[in-house]
Coordinates of C-alpha atoms in Angstrom, one line a residue:
Chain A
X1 CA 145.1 -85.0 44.1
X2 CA 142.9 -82.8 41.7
X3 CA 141.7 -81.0 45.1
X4 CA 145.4 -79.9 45.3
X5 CA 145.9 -79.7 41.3
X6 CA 143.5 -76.4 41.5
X7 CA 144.8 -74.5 44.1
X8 CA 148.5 -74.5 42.3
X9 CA 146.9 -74.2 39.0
X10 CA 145.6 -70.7 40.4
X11 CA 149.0 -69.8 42.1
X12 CA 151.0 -70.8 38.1
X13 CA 148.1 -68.8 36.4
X14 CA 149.1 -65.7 39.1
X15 CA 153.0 -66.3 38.8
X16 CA 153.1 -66.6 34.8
X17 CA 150.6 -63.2 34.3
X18 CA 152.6 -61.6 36.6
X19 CA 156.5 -63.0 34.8
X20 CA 154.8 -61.7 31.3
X21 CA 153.6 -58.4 33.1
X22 CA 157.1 -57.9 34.0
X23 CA 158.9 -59.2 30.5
X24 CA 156.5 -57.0 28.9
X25 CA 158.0 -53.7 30.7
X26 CA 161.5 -54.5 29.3
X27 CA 160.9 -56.5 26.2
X28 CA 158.5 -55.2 23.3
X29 CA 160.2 -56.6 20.5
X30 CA 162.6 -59.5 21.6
X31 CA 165.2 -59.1 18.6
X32 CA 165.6 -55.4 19.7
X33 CA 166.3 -56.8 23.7
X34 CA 168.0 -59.7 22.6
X35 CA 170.6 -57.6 20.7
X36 CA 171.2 -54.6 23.2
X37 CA 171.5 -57.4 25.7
X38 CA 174.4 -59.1 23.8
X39 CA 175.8 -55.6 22.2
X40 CA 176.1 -55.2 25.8
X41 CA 177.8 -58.1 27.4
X42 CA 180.1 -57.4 23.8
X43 CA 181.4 -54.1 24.9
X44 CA 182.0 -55.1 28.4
X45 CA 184.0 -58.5 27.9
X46 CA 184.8 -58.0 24.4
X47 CA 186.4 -54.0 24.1
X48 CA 188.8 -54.5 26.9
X49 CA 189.6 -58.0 25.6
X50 CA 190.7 -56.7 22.0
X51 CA 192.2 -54.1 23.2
X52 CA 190.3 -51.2 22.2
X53 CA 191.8 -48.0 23.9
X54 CA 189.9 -47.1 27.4
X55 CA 188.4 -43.8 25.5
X56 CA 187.1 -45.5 23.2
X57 CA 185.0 -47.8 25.0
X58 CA 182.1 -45.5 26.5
X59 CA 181.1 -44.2 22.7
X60 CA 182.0 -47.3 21.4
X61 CA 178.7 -49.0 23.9
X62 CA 176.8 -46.1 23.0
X63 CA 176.8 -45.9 19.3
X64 CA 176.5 -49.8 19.5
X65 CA 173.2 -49.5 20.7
X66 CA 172.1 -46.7 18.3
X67 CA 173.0 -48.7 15.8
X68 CA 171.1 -51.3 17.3
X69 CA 167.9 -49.3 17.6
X70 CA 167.9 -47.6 14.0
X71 CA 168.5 -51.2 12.4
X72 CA 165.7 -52.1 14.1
X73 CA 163.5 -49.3 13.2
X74 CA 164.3 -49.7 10.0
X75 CA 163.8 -53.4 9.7
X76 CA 160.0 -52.9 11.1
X77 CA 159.4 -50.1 8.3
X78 CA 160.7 -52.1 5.5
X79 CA 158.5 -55.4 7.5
X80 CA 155.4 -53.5 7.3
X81 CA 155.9 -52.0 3.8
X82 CA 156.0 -55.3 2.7
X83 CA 152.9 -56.5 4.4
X84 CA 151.3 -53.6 2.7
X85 CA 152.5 -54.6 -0.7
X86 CA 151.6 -57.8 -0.3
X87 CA 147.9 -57.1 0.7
X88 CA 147.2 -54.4 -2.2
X89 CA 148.7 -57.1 -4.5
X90 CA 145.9 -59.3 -3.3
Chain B
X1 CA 173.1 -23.8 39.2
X2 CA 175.4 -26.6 39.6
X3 CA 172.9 -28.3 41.8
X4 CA 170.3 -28.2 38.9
X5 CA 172.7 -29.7 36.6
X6 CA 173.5 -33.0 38.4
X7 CA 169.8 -33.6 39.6
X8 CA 168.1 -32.1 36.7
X9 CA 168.1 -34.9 34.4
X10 CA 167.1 -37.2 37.1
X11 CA 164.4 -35.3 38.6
X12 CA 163.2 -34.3 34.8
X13 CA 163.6 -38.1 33.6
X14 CA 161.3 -39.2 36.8
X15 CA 158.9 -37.1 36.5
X16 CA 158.1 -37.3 32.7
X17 CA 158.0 -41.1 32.7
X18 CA 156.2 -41.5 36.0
X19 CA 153.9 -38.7 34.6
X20 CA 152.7 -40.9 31.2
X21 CA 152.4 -43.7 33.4
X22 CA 150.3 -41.8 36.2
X23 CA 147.6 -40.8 33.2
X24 CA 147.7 -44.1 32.0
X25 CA 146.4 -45.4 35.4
X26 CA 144.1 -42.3 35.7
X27 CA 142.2 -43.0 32.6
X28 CA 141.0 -46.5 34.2
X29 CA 140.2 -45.0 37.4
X30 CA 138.1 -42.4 36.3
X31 CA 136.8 -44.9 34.2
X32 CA 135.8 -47.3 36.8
X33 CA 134.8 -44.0 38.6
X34 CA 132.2 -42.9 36.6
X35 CA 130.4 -46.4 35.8
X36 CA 131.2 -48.0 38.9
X37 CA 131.0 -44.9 41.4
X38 CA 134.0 -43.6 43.2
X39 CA 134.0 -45.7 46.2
X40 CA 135.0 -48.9 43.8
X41 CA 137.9 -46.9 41.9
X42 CA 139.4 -45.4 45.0
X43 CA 139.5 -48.6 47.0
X44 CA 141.5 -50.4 43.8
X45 CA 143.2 -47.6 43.4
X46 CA 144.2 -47.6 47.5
X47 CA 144.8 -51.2 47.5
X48 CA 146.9 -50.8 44.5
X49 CA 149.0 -48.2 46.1
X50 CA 149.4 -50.4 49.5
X51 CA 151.0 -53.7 47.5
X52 CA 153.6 -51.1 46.0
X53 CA 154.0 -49.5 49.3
X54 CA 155.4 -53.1 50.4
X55 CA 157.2 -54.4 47.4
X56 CA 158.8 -51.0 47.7
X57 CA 159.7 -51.6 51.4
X58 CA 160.1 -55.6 51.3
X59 CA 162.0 -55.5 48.2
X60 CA 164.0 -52.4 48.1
X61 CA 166.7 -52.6 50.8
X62 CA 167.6 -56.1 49.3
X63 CA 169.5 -53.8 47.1
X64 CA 172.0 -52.7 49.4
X65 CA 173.8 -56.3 49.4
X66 CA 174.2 -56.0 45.5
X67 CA 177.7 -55.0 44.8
X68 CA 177.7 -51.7 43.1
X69 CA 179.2 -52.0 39.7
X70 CA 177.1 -55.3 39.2
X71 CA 173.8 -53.1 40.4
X72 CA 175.3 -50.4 37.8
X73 CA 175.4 -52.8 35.0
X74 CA 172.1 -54.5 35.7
X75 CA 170.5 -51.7 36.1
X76 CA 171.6 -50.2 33.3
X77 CA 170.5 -52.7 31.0
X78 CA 167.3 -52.8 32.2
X79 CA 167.2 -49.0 32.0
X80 CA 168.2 -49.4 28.5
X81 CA 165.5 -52.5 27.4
X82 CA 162.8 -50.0 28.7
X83 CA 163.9 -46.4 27.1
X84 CA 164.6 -48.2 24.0
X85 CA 161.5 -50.2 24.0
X86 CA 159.4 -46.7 24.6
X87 CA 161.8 -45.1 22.2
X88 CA 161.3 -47.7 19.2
X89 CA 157.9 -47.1 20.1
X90 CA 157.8 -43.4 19.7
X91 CA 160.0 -43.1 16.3
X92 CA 157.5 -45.5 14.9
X93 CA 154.5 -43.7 16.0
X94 CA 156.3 -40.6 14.8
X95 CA 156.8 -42.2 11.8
X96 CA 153.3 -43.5 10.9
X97 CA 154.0 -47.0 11.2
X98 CA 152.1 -47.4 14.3
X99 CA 148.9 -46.0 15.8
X100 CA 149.1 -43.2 18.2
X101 CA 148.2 -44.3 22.1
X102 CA 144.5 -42.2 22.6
X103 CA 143.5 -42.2 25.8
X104 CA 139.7 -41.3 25.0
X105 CA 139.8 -44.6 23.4
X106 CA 141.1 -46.7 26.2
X107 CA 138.4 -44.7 28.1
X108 CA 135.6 -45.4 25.8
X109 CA 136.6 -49.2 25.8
X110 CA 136.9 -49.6 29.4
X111 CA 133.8 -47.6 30.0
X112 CA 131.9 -49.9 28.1
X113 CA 133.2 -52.8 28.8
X114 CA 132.6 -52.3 32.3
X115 CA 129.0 -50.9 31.5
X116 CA 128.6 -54.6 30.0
X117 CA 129.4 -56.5 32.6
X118 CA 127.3 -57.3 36.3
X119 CA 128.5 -55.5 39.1
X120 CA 129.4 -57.7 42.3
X121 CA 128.6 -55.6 44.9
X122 CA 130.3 -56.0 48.5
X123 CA 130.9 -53.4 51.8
X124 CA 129.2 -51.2 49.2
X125 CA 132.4 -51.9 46.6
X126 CA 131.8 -53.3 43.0
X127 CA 134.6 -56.0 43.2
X128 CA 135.5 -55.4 39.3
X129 CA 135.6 -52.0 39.6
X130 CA 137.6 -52.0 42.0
X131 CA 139.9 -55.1 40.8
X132 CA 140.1 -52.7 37.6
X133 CA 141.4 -50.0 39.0
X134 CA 143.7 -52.1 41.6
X135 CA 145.4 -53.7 38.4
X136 CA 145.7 -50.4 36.5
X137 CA 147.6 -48.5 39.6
X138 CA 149.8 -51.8 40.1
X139 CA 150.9 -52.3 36.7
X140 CA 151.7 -48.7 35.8
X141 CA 152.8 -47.9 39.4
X142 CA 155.4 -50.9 39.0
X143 CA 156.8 -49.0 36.2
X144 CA 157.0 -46.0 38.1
X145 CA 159.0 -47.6 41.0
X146 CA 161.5 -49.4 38.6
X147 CA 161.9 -45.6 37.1
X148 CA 162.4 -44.2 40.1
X149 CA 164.5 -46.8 41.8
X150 CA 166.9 -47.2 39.2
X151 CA 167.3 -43.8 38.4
X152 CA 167.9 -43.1 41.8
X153 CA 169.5 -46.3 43.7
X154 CA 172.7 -46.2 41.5
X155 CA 173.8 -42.5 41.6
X156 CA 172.2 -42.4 45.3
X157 CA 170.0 -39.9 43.6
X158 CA 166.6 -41.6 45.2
X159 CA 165.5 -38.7 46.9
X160 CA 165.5 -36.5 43.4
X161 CA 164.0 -39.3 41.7
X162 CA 161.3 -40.2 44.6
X163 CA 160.4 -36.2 44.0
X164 CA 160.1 -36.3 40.0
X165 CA 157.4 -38.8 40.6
X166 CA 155.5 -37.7 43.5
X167 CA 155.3 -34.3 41.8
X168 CA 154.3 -36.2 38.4
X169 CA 151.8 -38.1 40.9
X170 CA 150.2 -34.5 42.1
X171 CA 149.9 -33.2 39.1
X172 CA 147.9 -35.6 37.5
X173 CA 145.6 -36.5 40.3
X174 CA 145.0 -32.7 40.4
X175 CA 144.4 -32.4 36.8
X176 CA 142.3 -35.6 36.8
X177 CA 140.2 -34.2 39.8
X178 CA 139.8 -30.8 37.6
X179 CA 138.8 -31.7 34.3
X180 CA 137.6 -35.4 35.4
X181 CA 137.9 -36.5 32.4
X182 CA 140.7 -38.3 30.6
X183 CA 144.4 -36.6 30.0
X184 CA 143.6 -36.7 25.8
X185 CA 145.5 -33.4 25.3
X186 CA 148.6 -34.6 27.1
X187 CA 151.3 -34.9 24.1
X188 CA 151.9 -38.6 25.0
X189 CA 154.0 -39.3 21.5
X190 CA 156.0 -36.6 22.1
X191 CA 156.9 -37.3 26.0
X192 CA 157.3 -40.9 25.2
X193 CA 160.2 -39.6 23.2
X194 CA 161.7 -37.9 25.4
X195 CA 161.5 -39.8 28.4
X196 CA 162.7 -43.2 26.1
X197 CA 166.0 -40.5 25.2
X198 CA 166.1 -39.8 28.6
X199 CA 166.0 -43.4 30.1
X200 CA 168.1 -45.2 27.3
X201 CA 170.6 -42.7 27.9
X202 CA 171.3 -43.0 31.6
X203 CA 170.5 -47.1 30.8
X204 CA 173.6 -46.6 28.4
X205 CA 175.7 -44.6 31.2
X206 CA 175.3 -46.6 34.1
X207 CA 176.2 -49.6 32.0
X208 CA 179.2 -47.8 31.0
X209 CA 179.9 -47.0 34.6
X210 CA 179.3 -50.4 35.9
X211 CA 181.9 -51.7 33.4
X212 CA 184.3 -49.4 34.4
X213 CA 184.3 -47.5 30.9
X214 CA 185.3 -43.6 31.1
X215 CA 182.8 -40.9 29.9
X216 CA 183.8 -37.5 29.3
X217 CA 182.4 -35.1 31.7
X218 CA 181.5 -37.3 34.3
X219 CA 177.8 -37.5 35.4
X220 CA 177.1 -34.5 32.6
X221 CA 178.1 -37.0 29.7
X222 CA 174.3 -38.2 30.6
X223 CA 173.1 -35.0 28.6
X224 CA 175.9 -35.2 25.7
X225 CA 174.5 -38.8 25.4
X226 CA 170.9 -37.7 25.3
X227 CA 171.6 -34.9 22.6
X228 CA 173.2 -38.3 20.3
X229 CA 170.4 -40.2 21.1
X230 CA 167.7 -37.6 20.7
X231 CA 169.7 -36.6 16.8
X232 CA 169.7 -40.5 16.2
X233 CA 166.1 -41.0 16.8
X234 CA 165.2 -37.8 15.0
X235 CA 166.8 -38.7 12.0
X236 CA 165.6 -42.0 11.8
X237 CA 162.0 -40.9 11.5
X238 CA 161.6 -39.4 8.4
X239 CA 164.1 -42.7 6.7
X240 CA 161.6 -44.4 8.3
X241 CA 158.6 -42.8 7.2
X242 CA 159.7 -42.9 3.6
X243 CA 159.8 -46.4 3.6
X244 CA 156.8 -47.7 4.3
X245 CA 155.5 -44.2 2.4
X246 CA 158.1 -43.5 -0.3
X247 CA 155.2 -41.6 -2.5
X248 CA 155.1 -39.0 0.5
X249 CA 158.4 -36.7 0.7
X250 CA 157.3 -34.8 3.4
X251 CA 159.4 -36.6 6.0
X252 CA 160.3 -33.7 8.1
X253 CA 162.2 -34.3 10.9
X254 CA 160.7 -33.6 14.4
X255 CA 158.8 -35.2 17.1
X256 CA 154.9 -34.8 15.8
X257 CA 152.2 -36.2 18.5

């Protein structure tokens, strides 16, 4: 049974380095994926479902997800200003 | 003319990205090659380029049974998680908030590490070496075929794309084979930036496309929707830099390596 425990062991240790290679080309930050991803599936279910005119839709997605990205940004500025005020208080 | 302006941003989007990833690889081969020998870094290297080669040919047609707005919107998204993530990246490396990439670094470190360890030798091939080089060339290489197949496999634009990166792929090798050294001059900040503009912004079309969303202009909105996207992300650096460094004013706008 361990003879056979080894062999898979291997193959997980293979699968799971290459799943996080792969999540790692996509997803940096996962707030920042998590939120395209549903800003996304928002626009395309959600727009046409409100009733927000077919114009409208394409720069609706796209300032959606600039939006997205500059929140973001920011939120990691203000996050590290923090951590540097916290370690000169120190 | 008109030919230009619906393959340009393709051709130019594959062959900036595959280009940073192409002298990210190199700087681990020539690494390997110059404490390992270049036997070991070109047979990792080779074997690298073989199990991409077959994913490519194993993997790719599987495509074909996708339906094509659900290919459009998956793609899209995906495009979109990687420009943004390089994009993020860039803005805050503009910004000051996180190191710049250096590539004589990564050399240094995988020079020495290599230096440090025992070589393995067999058929006259260091097996770590080799194993270095064969991970460096699949990892960045993967990242060159998503580029290229999702730029080109929703627009039927694989041809354009396939080009970008083989001329990106010249280039470097040519370049690495004349200076032999690592690509430290190459602007890496800077073409991060505009390759994560690039890449978000045909993520954002396709998506757009795939949901059946109009863009004005057609294909061309791709370069009214990098212009917004390049403006956004220009603007957010200096906001950015003056909060983690509200003492400095000097947050000029711009794209600084």
């Amino acid at each position: 049974m361990n003879e056979g425990a080894k062999p898979r062991r291997g193959i997980a240790r293979v699968v799971l380095t290459a799943g996080a290679e792969l999540w790692g080309l996509f997803v940096d930050d996962g707030m920042l994926a998590c939120a395209l991803v549903a800003w996304c599936c928002l626009a395309i279910l959600g727009l046409p479902a409100i009733g927000v005119e077919p114009a409208w839709r394409a720069p609706l997605l796209l300032a959606g997800c600039l939006v997205t990205l500059v929140i973001d940004v920011l939120a990691t500025a203000l996050r590290r200003r923090a951590l540097r005020g916290a370690s000169t208080s120190q | 003319m008109n030919v230009w302006k619906e393959l340009g941003p393709t051709v130019l989007a594959s062959f900036l990205a595959s280009f940073v990833e192409f002298v990210e690889a190199l700087t681990i081969v020539l690494a390997v090659w110059t404490v390992r020998g270049a036997r070991s870094a070109l047979a990792g290297a080779a074997a690298g380029c073989v199990l991409l080669a077959i994913l490519v040919f194993a993997l790719g047609p599987l495509l074909r049974f996708v339906p094509l707005d659900t290919l459009r919107v998956a793609v899209g998204v995906l495009l979109l998680l990687f420009g943004m993530r390089w994009l993020r990246k860039a803005i805050l490396r503009s910004a000051g908030i996180l190191a710049l990439h250096d590539e004589s670094r990564e050399f240094a470190t995988e020079t020495a590490s290599l230096a440090g360890s025992r070589a393995s030798i067999t058929l006259g091939i260091d097996l770590g070496g080799a194993g270095a080089t064969f991970n460096a060339v699949v990892l960045e290489g993967l990242e060159v075929v998503f580029i290229v197949v999702a730029l080109g496999a929703t627009g039927g634009m694989l041809i354009p794309a396939s080009l970008g990166a083989a001329a990106a792929g010249v280039v470097v090798i040519l370049l690495g084979f004349i200076v032999h050294r690592p690509l430290a001059r190459v602007p890496e900040n800077s073409l991060k930036f505009v390759v994560g503009i690039l890449i978000s912004s045909f993520g954002v079309f396709w998506v757009g496309e795939g949901a059946g969303f109009d863009w004005v202009g057609r294909d061309l909105a791709i370069i009214g929707i990098a212009v917004i996207v390049l403006l956004a992300s220009v603007l957010t650096v200096p906001i950015a830099r003056r909060i983690v460094d509200p003492v400095n004013k000097a947050g000029i706008p711009g794209v600084p390596q």
